[in-house]
Short mmCIF file of C-alpha atoms in Angstrom, two decimals:
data_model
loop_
_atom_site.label_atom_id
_atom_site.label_comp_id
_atom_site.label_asym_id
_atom_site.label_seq_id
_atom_site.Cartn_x
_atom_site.Cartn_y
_atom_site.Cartn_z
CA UNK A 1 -59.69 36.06 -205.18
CA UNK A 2 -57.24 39.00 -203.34
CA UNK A 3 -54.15 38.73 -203.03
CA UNK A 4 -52.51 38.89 -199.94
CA UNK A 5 -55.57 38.85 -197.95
CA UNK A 6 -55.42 39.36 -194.23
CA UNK A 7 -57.53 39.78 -191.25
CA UNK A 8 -57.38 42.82 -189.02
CA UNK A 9 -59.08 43.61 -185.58
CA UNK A 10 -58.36 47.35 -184.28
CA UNK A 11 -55.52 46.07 -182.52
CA UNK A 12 -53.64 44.58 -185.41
CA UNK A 13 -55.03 48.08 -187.18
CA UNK A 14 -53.39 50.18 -184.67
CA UNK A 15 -49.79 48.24 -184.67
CA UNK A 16 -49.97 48.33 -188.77
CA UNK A 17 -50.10 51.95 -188.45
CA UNK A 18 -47.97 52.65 -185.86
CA UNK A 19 -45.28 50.40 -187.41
CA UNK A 20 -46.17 51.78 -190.60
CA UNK A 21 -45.56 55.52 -189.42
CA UNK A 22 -41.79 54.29 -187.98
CA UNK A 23 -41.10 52.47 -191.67
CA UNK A 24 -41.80 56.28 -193.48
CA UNK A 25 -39.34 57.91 -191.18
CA UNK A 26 -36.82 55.21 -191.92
CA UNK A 27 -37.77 56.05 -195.06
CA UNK A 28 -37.25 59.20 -195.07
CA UNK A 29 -33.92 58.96 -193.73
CA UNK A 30 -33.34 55.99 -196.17
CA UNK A 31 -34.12 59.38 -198.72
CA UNK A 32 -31.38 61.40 -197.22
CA UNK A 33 -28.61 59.11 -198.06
CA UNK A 34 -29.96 58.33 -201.78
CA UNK A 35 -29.33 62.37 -201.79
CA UNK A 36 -26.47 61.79 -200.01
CA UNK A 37 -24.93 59.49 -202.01
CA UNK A 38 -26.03 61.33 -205.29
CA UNK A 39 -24.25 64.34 -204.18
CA UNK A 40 -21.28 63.18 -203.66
CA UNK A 41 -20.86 61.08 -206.68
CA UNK A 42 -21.41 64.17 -208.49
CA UNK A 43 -18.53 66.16 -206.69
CA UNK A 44 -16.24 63.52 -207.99
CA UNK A 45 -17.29 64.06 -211.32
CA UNK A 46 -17.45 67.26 -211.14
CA UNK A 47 -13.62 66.83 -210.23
CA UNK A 48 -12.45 65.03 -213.21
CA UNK A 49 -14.53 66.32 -215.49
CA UNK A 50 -11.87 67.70 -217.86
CA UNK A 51 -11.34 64.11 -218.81
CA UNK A 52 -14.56 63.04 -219.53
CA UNK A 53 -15.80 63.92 -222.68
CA UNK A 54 -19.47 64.64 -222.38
CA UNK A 55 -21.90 65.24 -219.24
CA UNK A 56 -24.26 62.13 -219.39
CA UNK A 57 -22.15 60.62 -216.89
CA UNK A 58 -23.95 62.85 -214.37
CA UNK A 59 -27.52 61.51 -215.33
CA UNK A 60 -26.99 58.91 -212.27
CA UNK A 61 -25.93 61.43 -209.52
CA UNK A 62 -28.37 63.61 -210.73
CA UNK A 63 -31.54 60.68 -210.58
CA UNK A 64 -30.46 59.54 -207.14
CA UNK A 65 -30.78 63.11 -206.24
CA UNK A 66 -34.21 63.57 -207.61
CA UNK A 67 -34.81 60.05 -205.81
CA UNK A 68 -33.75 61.13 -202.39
CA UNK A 69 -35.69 64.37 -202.79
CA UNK A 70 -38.72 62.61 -203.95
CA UNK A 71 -38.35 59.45 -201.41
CA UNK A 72 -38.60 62.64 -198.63
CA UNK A 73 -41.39 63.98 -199.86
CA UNK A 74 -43.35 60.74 -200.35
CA UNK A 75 -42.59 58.89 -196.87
CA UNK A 76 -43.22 62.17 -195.09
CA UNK A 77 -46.89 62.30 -196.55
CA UNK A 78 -46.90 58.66 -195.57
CA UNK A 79 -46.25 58.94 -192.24
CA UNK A 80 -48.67 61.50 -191.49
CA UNK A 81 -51.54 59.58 -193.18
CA UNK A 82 -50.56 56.58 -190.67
CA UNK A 83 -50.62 59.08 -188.03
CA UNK A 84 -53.89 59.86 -188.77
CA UNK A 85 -55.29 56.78 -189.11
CA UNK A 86 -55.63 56.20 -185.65
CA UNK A 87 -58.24 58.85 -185.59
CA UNK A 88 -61.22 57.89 -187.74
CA UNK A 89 -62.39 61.81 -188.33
CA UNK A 90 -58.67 62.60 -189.20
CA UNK A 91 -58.56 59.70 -191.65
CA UNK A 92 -62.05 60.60 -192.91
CA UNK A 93 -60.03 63.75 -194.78
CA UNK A 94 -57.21 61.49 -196.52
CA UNK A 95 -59.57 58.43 -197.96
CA UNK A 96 -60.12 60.44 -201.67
CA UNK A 97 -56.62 60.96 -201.96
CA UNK A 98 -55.37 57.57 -201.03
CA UNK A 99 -55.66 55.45 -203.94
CA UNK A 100 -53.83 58.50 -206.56
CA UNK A 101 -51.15 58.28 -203.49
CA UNK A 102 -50.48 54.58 -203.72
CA UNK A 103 -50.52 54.92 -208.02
CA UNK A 104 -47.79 57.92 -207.46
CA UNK A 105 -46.05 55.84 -205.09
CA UNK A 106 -45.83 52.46 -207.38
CA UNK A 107 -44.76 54.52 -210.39
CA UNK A 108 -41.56 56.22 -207.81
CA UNK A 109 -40.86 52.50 -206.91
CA UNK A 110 -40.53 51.41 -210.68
CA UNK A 111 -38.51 54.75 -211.25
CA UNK A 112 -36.04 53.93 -207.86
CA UNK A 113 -35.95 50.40 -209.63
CA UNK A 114 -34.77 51.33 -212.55
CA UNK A 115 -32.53 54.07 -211.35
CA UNK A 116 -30.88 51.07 -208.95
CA UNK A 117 -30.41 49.35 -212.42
CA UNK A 118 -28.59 52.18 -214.08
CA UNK A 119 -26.30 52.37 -211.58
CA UNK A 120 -24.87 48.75 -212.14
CA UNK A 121 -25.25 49.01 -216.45
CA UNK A 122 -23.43 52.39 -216.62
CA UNK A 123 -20.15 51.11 -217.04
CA UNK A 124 -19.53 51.08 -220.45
CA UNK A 125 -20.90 54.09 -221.59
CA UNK A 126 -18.50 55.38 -218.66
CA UNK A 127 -15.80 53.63 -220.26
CA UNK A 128 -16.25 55.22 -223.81
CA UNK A 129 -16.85 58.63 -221.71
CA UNK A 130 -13.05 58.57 -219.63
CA UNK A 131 -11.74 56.73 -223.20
CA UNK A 132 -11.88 59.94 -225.43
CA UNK A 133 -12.10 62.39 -222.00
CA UNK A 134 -8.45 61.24 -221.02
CA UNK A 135 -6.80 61.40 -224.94
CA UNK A 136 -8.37 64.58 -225.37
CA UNK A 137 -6.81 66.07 -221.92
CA UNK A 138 -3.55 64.26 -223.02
CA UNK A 139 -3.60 66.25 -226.03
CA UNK A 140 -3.82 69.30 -224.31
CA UNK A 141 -1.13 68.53 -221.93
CA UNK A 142 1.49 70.71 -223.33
CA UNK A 143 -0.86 73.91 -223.51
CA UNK A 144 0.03 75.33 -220.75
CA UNK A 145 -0.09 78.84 -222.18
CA UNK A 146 -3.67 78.52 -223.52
CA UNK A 147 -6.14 79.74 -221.73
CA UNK A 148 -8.79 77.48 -221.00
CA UNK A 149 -6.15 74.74 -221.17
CA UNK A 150 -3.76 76.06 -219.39
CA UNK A 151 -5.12 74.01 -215.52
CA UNK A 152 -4.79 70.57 -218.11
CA UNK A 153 -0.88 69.76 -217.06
CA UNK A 154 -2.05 69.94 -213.49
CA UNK A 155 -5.06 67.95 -213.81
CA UNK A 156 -3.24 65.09 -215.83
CA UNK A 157 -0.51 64.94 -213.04
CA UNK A 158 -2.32 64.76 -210.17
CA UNK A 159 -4.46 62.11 -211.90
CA UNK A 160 -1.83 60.18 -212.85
CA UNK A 161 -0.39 60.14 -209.22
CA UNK A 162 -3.44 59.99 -207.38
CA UNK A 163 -4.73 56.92 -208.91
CA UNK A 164 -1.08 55.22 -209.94
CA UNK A 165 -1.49 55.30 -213.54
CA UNK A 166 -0.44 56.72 -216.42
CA UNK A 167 -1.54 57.74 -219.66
CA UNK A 168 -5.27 56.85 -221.34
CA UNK A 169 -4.33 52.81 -222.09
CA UNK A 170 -0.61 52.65 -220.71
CA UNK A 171 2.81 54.18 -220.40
CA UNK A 172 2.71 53.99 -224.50
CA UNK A 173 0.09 56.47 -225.16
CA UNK A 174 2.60 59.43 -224.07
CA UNK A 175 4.85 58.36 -227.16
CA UNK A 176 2.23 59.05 -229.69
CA UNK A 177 1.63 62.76 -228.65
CA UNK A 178 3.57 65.37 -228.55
CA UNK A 179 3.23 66.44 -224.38
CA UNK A 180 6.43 69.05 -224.29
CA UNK A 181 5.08 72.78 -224.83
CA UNK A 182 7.42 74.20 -228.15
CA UNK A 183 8.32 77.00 -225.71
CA UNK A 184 10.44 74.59 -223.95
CA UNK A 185 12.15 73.35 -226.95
CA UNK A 186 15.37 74.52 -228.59
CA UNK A 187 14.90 74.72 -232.33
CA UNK A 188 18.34 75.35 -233.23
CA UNK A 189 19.21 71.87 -232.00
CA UNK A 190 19.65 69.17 -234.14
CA UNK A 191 18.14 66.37 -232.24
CA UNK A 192 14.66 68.36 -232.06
CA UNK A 193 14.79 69.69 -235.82
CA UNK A 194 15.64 65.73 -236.96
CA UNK A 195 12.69 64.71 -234.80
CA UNK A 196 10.08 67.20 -236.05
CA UNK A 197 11.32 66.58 -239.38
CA UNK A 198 10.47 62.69 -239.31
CA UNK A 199 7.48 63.08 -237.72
CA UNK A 200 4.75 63.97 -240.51
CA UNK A 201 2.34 66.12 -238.77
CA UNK A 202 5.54 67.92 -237.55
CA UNK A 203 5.57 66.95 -233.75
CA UNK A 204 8.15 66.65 -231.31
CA UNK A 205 7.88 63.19 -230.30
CA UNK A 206 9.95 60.93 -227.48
CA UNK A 207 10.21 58.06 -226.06
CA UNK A 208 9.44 59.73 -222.66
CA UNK A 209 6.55 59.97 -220.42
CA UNK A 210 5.89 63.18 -217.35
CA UNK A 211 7.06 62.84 -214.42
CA UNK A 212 3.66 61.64 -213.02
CA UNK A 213 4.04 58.39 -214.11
CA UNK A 214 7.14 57.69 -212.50
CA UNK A 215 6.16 55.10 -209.57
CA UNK A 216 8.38 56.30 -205.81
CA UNK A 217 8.35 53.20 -204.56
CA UNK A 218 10.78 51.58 -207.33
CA UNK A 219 14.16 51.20 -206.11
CA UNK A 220 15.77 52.74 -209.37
CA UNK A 221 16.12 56.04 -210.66
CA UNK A 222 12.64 56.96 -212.59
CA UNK A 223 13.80 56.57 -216.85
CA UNK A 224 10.47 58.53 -217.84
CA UNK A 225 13.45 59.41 -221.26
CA UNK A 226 14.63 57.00 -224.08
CA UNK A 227 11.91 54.27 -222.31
CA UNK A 228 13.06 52.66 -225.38
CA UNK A 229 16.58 53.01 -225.60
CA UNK A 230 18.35 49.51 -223.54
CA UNK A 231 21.38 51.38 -224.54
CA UNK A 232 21.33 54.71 -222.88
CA UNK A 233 21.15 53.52 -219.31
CA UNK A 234 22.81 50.72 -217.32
CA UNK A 235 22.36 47.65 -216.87
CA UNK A 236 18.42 47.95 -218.67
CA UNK A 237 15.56 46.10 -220.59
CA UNK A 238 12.67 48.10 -221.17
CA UNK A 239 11.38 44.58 -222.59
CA UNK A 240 11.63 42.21 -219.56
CA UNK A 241 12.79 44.37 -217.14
CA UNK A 242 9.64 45.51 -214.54
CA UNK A 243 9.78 49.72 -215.45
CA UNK A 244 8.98 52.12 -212.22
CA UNK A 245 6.89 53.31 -214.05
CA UNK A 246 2.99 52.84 -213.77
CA UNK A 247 1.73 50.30 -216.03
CA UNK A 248 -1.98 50.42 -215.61
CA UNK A 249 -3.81 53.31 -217.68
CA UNK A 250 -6.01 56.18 -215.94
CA UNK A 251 -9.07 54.99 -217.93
CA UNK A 252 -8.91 51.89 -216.58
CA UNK A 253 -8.20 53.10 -213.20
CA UNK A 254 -10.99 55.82 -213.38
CA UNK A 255 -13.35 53.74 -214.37
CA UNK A 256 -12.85 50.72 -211.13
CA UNK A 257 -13.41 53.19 -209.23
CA UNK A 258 -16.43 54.93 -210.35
CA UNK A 259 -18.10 51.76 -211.27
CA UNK A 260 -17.33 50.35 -208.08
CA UNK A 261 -18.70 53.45 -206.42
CA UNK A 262 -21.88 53.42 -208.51
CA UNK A 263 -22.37 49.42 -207.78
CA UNK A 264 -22.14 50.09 -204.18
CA UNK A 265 -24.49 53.15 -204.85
CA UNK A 266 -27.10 50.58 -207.02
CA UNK A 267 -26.89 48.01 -204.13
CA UNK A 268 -27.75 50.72 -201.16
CA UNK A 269 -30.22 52.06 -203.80
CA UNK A 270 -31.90 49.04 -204.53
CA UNK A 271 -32.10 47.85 -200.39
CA UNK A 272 -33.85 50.94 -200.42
CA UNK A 273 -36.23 50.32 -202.76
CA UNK A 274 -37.57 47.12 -201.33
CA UNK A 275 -38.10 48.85 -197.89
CA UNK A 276 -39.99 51.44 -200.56
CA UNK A 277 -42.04 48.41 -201.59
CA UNK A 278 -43.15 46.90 -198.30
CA UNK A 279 -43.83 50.39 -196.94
CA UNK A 280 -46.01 50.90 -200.09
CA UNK A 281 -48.00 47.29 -199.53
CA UNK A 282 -48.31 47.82 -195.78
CA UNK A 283 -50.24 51.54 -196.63
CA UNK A 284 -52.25 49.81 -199.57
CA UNK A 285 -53.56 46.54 -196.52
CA UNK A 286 -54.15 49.75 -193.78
CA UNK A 287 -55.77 51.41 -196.78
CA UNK A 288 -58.18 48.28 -197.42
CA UNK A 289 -58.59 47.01 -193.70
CA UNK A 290 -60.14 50.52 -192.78
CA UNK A 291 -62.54 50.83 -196.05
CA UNK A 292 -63.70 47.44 -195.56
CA UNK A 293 -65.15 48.01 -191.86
CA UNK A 294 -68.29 46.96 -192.28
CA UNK A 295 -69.71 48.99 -189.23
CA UNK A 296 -67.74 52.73 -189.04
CA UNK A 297 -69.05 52.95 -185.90
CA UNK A 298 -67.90 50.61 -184.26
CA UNK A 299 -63.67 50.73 -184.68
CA UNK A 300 -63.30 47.38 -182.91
CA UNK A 301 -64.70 45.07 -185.83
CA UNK A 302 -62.90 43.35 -187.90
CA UNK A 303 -62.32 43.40 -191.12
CA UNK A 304 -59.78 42.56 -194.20
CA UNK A 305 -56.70 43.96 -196.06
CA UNK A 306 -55.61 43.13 -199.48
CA UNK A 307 -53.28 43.95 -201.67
CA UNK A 308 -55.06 43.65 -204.71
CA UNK A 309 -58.98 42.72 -204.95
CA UNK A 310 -58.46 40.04 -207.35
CA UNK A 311 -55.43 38.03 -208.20
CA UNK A 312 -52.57 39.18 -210.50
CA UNK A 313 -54.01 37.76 -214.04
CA UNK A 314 -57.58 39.03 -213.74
CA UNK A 315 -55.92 42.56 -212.81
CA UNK A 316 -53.88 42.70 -215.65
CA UNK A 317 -56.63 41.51 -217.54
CA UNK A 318 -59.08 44.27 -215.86
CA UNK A 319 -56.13 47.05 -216.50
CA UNK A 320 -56.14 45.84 -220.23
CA UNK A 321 -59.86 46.09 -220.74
CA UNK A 322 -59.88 49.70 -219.23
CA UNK A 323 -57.34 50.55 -221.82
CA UNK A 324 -59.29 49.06 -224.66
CA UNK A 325 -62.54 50.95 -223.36
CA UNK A 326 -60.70 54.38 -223.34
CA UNK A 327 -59.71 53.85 -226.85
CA UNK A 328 -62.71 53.32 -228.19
CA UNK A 329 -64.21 56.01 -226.18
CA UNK A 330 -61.39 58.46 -227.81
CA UNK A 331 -62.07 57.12 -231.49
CA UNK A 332 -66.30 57.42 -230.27
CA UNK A 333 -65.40 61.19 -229.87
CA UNK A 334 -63.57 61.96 -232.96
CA UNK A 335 -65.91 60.19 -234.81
CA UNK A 336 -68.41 62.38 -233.67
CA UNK A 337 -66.58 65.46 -233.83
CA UNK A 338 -66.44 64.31 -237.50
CA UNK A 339 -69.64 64.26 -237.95
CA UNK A 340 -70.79 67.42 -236.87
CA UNK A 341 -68.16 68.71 -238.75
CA UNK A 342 -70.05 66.88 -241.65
CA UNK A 343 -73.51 68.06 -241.08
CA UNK A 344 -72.36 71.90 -240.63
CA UNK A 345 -70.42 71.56 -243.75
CA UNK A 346 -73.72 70.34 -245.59
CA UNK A 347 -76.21 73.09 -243.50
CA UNK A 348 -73.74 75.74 -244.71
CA UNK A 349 -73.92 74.52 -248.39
CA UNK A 350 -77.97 74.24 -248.46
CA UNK A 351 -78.23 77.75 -247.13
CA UNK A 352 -75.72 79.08 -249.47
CA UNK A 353 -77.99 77.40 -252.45
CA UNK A 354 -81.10 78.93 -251.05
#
């Protein structure tokens, strides 16, 4: 038995198609804001993407690119094949292509599907990404005579100001490295030489954070120096007193807000791809209704749609069977390139005898 099998006249033909032929150009409009959206996501990587540690973060702007591009293409061809529908010669030209058009077009639904899914599962490797991205940049913060690291000072500050954080996990990360350039320290002092001394890798480290972090809207003074030290300012608790400083860290602010761009990017995506999948089953019924006329020459009978011409298990069973048959046909073949290999093996030997 089909599934999803409906009766058409020519006038329920002619709507299908007509509809059909508006759906594509939704569709293909639909396409231009997957590229859109694709785009844009990877400008703002592309932005921060001296604290991300590798480039696999872009594999999801870059496959809702190819999907928007690809979503164009397909609808487009759609639409003119319901445009041509309503002309039986015209249609006469598209029927051998239809069928590999609808398998092309179910395997870019499973790919939109799947892309729709990577957008909402991509937050952890995201997180791992902007984890060892960010202490890596921190690292570099001081070099701001290197070249190639030289921009990293910037980039860290505006970061850390843009989004309100500061440092990779918190305010504490700044103690462990050493952030102040050595050309902006004075060796002959005794306070940096005792530092440097107890440190074992030989760093200059403080207490202290950049300036970045230091939150404007706290009605004290910003103590980004001796964070730790209750004694060297007034009337202070670094322990239960509320620091103006920013307490969240930039990986965790990073990554809300990409992962809450790419779920709102997976949820447009996947809206898309159900309008995809009812523009795809509308073609396959106008597909079906117009080989089944029974009488080409005469447009007004009727005749039936379906989505598929038997129901779900006996097609899987049917697609399993065709698999089976073309792997014995492949091992029939090898088998009998085998064997003439065989009997030329054992011609050569008897004339060589002779």
């Amino acid at each position: 038995m089909a599934l999803l099998k409906v009766k058409f006249n020519q006038k329920k033909r002619v709507k299908l198609a007509q509809g059909l032929w508006l759906m594509n150009w939704f569709s293909v409009f639909a396409g231009i804001l997957v590229f859109s959206m694709g785009l844009f996501l990877k400008i703002e990587l592309r932005k921060r993407s001296e604290v991300m540690d590798n480039s696999e973060s872009h594999f999801v702007p870059n496959s809702l690119i190819l999907m928007g591009i690809l979503s164009c293409a397909f609808n487009g061809f759609a639409g003119k094949i319901c445009y041509d529908s309503l002309d039986p010669t015209k249609f006469a030209k598209w029927k051998p292509l239809l069928k590999p058009y609808l398998a092309l077009c179910f395997v870019f639904n499973i790919l939109i599907f799947f892309v729709a899914l990577i957008c909402f599962l991509t937050r952890s490797s995201l997180d791992s990404t902007l984890a060892q991205g960010l202490k890596n940049g921190m690292k570099f913060y001081r070099d701001t005579d290197t070249p190639g690291r030289c921009f990293m000072k910037k980039t860290i500050d505006m970061l850390q100001i843009e989004f309100k954080c500061c440092g990779n996990n918190g305010y504490k990360d700044w103690f462990e490295i050493q952030w102040i350039s050595n050309r902006y320290l004075d060796f002959s002092s005794k306070e940096v030489k005792d530092r440097i001394k107890s440190n074992v890798d030989g760093r200059y480290l403080v207490d202290g954070v950049p300036f970045s972090c230091c939150n404007p809207s706290s009605p004290r003074p910003c103590i980004q120096y001796q964070v730790t030290n209750n004694s060297a300012h007034y009337s202070y608790d670094y322990q239960t007193e509320e620091l103006n400083l920013w307490r969240r860290g930039c990986r965790e602010a990073l990554l809300n807000y990409y992962s809450g761009m790419m779920s709102s990017m997976g949820a447009v995506t996947l809206l898309v791809w159900l309008f995809e999948m009812s523009v795809m089953v509308g073609l396959r019924l106008l597909h079906t209704s117009l080989e089944s006329i029974s009488n080409p020459e005469d447009p007004e009978c009727e005749s039936e749609g379906w989505v598929l011409e038997n129901n779900l298990k006996d097609t899987f069973k049917s697609a399993l069977e065709n698999l089976k048959k073309l792997g014995k046909f492949n091992q029939v073949d090898a088998g009998a390139e085998g064997a003439e290999g065989e009997d030329g093996g054992k011609t050569q030997a008897v004339t060589t005898v002779s």
